[in-house]
CSV table of N, CA and C in Angstrom, one decimal:
chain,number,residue,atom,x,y,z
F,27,UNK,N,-29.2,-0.7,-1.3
F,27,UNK,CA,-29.0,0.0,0.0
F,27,UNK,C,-28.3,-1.0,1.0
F,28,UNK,N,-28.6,-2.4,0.9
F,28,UNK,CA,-27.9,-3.1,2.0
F,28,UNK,C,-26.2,-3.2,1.5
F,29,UNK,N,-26.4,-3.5,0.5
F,29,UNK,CA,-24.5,-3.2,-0.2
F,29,UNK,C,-24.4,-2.1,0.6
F,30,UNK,N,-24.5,-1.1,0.5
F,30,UNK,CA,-23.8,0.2,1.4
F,30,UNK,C,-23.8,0.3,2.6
F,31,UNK,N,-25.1,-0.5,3.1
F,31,UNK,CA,-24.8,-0.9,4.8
F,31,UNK,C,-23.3,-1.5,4.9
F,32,UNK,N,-23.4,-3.0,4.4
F,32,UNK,CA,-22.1,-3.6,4.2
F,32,UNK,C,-21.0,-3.0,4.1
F,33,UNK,N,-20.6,-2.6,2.9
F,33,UNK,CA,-19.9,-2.1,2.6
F,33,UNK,C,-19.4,-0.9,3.6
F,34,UNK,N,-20.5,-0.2,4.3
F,34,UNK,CA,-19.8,0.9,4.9
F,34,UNK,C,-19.2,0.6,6.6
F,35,UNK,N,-19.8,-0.4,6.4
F,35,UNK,CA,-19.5,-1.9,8.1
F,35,UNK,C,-17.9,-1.9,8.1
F,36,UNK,N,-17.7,-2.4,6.4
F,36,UNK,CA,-16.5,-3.7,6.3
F,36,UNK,C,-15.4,-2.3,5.9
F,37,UNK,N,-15.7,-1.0,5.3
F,37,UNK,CA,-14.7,-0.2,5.3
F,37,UNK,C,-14.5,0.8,6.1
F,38,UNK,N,-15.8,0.5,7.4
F,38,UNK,CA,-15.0,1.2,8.7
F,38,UNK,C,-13.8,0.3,9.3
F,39,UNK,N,-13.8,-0.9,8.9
F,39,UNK,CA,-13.3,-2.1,9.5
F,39,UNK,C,-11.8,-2.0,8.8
F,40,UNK,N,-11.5,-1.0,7.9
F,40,UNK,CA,-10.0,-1.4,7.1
F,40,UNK,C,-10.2,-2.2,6.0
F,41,UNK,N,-11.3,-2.6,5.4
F,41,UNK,CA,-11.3,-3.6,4.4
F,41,UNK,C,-11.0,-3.1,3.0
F,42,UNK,N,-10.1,-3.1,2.2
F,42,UNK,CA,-9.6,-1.9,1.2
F,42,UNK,C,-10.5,-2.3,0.0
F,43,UNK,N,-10.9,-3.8,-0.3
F,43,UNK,CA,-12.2,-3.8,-1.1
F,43,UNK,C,-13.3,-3.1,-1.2
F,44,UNK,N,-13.7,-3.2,-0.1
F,44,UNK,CA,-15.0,-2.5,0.5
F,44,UNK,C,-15.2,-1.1,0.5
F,45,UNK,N,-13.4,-0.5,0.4
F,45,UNK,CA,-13.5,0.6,0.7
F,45,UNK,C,-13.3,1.1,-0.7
F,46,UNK,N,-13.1,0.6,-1.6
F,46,UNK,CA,-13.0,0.7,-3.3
F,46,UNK,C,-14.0,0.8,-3.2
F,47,UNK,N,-15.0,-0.2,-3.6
F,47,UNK,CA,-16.4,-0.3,-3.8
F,47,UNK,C,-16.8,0.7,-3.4
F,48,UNK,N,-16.7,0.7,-2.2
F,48,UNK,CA,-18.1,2.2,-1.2
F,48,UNK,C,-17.8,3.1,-1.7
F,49,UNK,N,-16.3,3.3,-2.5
F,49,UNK,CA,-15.8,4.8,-3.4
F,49,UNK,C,-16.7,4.6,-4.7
F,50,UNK,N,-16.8,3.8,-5.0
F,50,UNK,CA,-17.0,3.5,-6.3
F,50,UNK,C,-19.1,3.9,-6.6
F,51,UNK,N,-19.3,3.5,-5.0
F,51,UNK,CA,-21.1,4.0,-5.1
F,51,UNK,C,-21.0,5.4,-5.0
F,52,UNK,N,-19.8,6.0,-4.5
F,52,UNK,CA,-20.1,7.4,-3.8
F,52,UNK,C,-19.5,8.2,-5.4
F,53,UNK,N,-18.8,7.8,-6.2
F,53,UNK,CA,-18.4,8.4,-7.5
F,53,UNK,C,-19.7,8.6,-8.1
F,54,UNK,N,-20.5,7.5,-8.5
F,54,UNK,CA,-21.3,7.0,-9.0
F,54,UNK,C,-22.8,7.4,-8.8
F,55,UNK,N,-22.8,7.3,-7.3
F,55,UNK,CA,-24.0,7.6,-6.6
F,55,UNK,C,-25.0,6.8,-7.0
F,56,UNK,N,-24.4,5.3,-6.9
F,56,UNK,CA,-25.2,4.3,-6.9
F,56,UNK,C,-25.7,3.9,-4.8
F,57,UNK,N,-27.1,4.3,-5.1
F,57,UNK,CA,-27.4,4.0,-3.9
F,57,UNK,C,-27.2,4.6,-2.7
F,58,UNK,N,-26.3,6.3,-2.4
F,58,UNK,CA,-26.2,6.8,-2.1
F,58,UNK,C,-26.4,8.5,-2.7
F,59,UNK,N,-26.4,8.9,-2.2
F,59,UNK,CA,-26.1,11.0,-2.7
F,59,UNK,C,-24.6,10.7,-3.4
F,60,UNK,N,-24.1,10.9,-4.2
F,60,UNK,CA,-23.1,10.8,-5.0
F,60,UNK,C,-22.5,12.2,-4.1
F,61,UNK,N,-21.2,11.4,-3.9
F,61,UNK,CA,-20.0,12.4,-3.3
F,61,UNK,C,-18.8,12.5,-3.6
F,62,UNK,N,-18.7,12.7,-4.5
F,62,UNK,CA,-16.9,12.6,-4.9
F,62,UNK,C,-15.8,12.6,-4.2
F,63,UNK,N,-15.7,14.0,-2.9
F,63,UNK,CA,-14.8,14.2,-2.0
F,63,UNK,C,-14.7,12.8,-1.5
F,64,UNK,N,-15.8,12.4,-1.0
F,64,UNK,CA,-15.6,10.9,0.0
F,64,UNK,C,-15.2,9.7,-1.2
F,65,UNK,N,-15.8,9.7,-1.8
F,65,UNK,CA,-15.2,8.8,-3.1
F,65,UNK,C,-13.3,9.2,-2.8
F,66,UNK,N,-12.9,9.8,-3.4
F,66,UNK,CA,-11.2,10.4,-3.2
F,66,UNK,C,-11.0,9.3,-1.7
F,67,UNK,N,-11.4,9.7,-1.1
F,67,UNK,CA,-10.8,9.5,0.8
F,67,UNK,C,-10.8,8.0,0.7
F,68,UNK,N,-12.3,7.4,0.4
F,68,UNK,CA,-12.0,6.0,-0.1
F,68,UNK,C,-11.0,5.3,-0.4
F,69,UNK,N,-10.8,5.2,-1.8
F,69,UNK,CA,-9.7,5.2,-2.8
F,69,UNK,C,-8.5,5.4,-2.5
F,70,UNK,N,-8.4,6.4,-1.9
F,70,UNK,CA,-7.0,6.8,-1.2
F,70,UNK,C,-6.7,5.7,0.0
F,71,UNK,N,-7.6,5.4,0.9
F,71,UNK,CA,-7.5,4.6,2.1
F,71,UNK,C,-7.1,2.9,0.9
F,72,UNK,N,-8.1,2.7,0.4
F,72,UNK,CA,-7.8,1.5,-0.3
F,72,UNK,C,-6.5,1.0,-1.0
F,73,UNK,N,-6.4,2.5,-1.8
F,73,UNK,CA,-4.7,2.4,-2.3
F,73,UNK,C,-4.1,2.7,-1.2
F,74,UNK,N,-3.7,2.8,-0.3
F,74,UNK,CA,-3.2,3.3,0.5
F,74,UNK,C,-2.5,1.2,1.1
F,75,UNK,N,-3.1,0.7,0.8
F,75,UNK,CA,-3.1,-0.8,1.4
F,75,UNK,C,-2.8,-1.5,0.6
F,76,UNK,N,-2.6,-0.8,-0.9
F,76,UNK,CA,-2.1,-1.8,-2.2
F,76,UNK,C,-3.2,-2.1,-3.2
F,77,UNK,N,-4.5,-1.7,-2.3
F,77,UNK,CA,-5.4,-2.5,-3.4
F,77,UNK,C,-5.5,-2.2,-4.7
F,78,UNK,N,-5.3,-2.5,-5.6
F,78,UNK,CA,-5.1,-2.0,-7.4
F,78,UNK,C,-6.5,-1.7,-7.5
F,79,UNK,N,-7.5,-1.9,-7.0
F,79,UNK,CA,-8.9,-0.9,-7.7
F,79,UNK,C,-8.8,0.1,-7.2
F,80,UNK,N,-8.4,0.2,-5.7
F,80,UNK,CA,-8.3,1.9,-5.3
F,80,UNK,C,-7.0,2.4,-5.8
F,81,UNK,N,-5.9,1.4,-6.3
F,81,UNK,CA,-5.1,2.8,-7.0
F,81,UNK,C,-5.4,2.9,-8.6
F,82,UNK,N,-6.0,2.0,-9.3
F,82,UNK,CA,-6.8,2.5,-10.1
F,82,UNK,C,-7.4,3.6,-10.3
F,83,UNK,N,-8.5,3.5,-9.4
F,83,UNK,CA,-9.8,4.3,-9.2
F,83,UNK,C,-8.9,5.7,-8.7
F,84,UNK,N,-8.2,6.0,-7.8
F,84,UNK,CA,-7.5,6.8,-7.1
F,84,UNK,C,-6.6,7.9,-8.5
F,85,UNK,N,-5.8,6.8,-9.6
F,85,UNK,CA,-5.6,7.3,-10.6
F,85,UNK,C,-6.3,8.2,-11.3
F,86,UNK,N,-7.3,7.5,-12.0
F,86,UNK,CA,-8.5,7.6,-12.5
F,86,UNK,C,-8.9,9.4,-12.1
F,87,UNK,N,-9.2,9.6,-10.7
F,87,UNK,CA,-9.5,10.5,-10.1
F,87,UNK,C,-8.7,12.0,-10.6
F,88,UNK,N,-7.5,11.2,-10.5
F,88,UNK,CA,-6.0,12.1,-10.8
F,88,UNK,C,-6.2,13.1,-12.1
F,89,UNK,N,-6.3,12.1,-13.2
F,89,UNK,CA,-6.1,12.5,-14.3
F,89,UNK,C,-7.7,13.3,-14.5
F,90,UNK,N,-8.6,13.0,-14.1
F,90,UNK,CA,-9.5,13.9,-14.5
F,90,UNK,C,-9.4,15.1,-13.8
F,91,UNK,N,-8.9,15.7,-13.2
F,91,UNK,CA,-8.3,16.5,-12.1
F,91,UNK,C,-9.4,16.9,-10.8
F,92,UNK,N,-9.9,16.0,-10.5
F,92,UNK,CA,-10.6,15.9,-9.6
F,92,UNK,C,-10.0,16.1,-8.3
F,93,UNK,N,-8.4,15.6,-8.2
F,93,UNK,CA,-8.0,15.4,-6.8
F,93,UNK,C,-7.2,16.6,-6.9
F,94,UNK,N,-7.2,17.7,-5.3
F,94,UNK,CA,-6.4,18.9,-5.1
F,94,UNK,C,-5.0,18.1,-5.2
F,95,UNK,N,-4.1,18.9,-5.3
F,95,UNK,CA,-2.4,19.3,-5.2
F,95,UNK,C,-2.3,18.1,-4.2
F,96,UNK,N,-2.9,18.5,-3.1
F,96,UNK,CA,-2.6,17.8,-1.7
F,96,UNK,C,-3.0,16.6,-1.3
F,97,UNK,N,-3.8,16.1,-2.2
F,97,UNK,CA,-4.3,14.6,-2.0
F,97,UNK,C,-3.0,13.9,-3.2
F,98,UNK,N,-2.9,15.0,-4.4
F,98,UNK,CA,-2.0,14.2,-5.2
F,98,UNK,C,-0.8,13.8,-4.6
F,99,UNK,N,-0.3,14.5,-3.7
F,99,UNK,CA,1.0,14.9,-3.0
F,99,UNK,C,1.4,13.3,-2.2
F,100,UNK,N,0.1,13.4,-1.1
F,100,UNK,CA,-0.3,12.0,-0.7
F,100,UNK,C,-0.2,10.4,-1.1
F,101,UNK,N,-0.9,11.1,-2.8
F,101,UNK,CA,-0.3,9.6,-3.6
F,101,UNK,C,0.7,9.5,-3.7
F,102,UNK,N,1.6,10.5,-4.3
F,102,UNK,CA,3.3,10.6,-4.7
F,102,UNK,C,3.9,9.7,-3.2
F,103,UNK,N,3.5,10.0,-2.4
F,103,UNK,CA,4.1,9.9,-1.1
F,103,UNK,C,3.6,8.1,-1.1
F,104,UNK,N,2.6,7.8,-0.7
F,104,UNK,CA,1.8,6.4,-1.1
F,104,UNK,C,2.9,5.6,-2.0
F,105,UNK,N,3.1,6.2,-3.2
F,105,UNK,CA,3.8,5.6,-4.3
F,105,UNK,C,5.3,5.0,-3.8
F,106,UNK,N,5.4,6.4,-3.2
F,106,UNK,CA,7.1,6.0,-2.7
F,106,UNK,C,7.4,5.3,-1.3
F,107,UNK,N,6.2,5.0,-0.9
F,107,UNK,CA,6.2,3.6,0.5
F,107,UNK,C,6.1,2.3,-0.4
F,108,UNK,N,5.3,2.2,-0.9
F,108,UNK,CA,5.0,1.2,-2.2
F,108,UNK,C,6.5,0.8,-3.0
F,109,UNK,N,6.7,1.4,-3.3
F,109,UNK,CA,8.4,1.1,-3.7
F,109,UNK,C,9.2,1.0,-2.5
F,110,UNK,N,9.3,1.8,-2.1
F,110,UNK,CA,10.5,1.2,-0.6
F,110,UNK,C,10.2,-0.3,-0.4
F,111,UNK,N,8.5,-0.9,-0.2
F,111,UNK,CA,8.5,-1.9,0.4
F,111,UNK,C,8.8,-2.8,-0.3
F,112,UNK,N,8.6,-2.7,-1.8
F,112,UNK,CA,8.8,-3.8,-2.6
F,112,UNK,C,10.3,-4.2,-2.8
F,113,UNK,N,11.4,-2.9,-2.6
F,113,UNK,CA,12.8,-3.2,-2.9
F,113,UNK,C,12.9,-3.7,-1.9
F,114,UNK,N,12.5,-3.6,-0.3
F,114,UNK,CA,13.1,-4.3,0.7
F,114,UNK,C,12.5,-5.4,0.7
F,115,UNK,N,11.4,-6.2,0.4
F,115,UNK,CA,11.0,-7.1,-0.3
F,115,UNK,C,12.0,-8.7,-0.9
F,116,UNK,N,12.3,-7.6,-1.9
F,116,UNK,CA,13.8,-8.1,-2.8
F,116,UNK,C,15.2,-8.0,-2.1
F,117,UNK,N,14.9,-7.8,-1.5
F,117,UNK,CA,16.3,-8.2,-0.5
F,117,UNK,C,16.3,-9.4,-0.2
F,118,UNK,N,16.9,-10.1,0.3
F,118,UNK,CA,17.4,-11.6,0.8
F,118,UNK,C,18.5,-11.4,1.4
F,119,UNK,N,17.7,-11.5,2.8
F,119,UNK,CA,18.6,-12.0,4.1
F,119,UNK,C,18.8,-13.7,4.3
F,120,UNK,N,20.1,-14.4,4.5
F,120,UNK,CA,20.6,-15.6,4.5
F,120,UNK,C,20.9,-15.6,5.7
F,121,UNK,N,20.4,-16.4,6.5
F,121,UNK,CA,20.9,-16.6,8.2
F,121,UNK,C,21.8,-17.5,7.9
F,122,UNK,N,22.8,-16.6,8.3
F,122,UNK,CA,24.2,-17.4,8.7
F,122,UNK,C,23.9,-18.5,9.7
F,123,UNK,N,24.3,-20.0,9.3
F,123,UNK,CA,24.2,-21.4,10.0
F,123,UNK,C,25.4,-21.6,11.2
F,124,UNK,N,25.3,-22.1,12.3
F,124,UNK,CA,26.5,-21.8,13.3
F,124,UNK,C,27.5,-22.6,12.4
F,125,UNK,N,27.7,-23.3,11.5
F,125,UNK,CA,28.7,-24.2,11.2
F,125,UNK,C,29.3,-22.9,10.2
F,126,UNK,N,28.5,-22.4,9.3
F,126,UNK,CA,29.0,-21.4,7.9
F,126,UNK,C,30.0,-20.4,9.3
F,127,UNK,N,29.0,-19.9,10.8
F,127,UNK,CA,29.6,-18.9,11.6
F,127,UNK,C,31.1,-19.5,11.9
F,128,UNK,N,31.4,-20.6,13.0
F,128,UNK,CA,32.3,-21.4,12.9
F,128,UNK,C,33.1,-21.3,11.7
F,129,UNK,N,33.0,-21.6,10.6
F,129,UNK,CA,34.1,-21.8,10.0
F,129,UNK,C,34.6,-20.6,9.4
F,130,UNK,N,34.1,-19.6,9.7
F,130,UNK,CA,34.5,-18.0,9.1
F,130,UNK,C,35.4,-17.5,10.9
F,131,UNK,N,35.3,-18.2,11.6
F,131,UNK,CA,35.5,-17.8,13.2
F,131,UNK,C,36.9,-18.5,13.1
F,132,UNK,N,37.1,-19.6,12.8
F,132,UNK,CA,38.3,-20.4,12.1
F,132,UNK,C,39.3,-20.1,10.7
F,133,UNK,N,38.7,-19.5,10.4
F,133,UNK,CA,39.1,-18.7,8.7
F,133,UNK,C,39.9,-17.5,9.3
F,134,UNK,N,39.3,-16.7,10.1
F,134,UNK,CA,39.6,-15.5,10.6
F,134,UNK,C,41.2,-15.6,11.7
F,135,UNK,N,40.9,-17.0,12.6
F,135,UNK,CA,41.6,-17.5,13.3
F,135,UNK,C,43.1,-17.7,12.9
F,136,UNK,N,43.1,-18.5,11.7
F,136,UNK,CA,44.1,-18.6,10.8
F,136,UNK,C,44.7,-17.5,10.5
F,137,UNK,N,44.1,-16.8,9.6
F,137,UNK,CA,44.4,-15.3,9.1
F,137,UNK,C,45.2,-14.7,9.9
F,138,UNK,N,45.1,-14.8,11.5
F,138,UNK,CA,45.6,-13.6,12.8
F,138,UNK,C,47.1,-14.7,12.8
F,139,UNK,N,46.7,-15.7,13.3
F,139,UNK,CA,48.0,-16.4,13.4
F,139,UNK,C,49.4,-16.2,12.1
F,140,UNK,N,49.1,-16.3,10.7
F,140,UNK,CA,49.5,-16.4,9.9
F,140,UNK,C,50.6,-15.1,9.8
F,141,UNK,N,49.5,-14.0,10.3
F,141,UNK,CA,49.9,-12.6,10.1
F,141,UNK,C,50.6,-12.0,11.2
F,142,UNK,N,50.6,-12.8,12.8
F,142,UNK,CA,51.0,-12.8,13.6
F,142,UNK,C,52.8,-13.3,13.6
F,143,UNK,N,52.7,-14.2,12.9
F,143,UNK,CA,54.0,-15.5,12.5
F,143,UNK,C,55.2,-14.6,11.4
């Protein structure tokens, strides 16, 4: 019972651990009235933050077909923030150095005169 005090502290608080876990009593109904709907909400908040037990557990949910159309919908949607972030991620921005700026300002300089002449 104090785990679920805790637990239910640390995942009003955003804690995506905590908020696995407290899914994971409420699937379970370890220590609480076993609730599945809240279990889902859990899971979903937890994946929702990256946590791999709640997208685990969140999965998990999926395939047994536990979760409506509309929570699945949610994940799809989850999934494809999760990928956006990771490609933008993999990007690599290079701050141009004033000297690299300069000599492209000089490069360019040349170029006008040449083309000018």
């Amino acid at each position: 019972k104090m785990a679920v005090f805790w637990y239910e502290k640390a995942a009003g608080h955003g804690f995506a651990p905590s908020q696995n876990n407290l899914g994971i009593r409420y699937e379970k109904g370890w220590g609480v009235e076993p609730n599945l709907p809240k279990a889902i909400v859990l899971y979903q908040q937890a994946a929702d933050q990256g946590h791999p037990g709640g997208v685990k557990n969140l999965n998990y949910c999926i395939q047994k077909g536990w979760v409506t159309k509309e929570e699945e919908e949610l994940t799809s949607q989850r999934e494809k923030r999760e990928e956006k972030k990771k490609m933008m991620k993999s990007i690599a921005v290079i701050p141009a150095s004033s000297k690299s700026t300069s000599n492209l300002s000089n490069s360019m300089t040349d170029i006008r005169k040449k083309t000018v002449t």
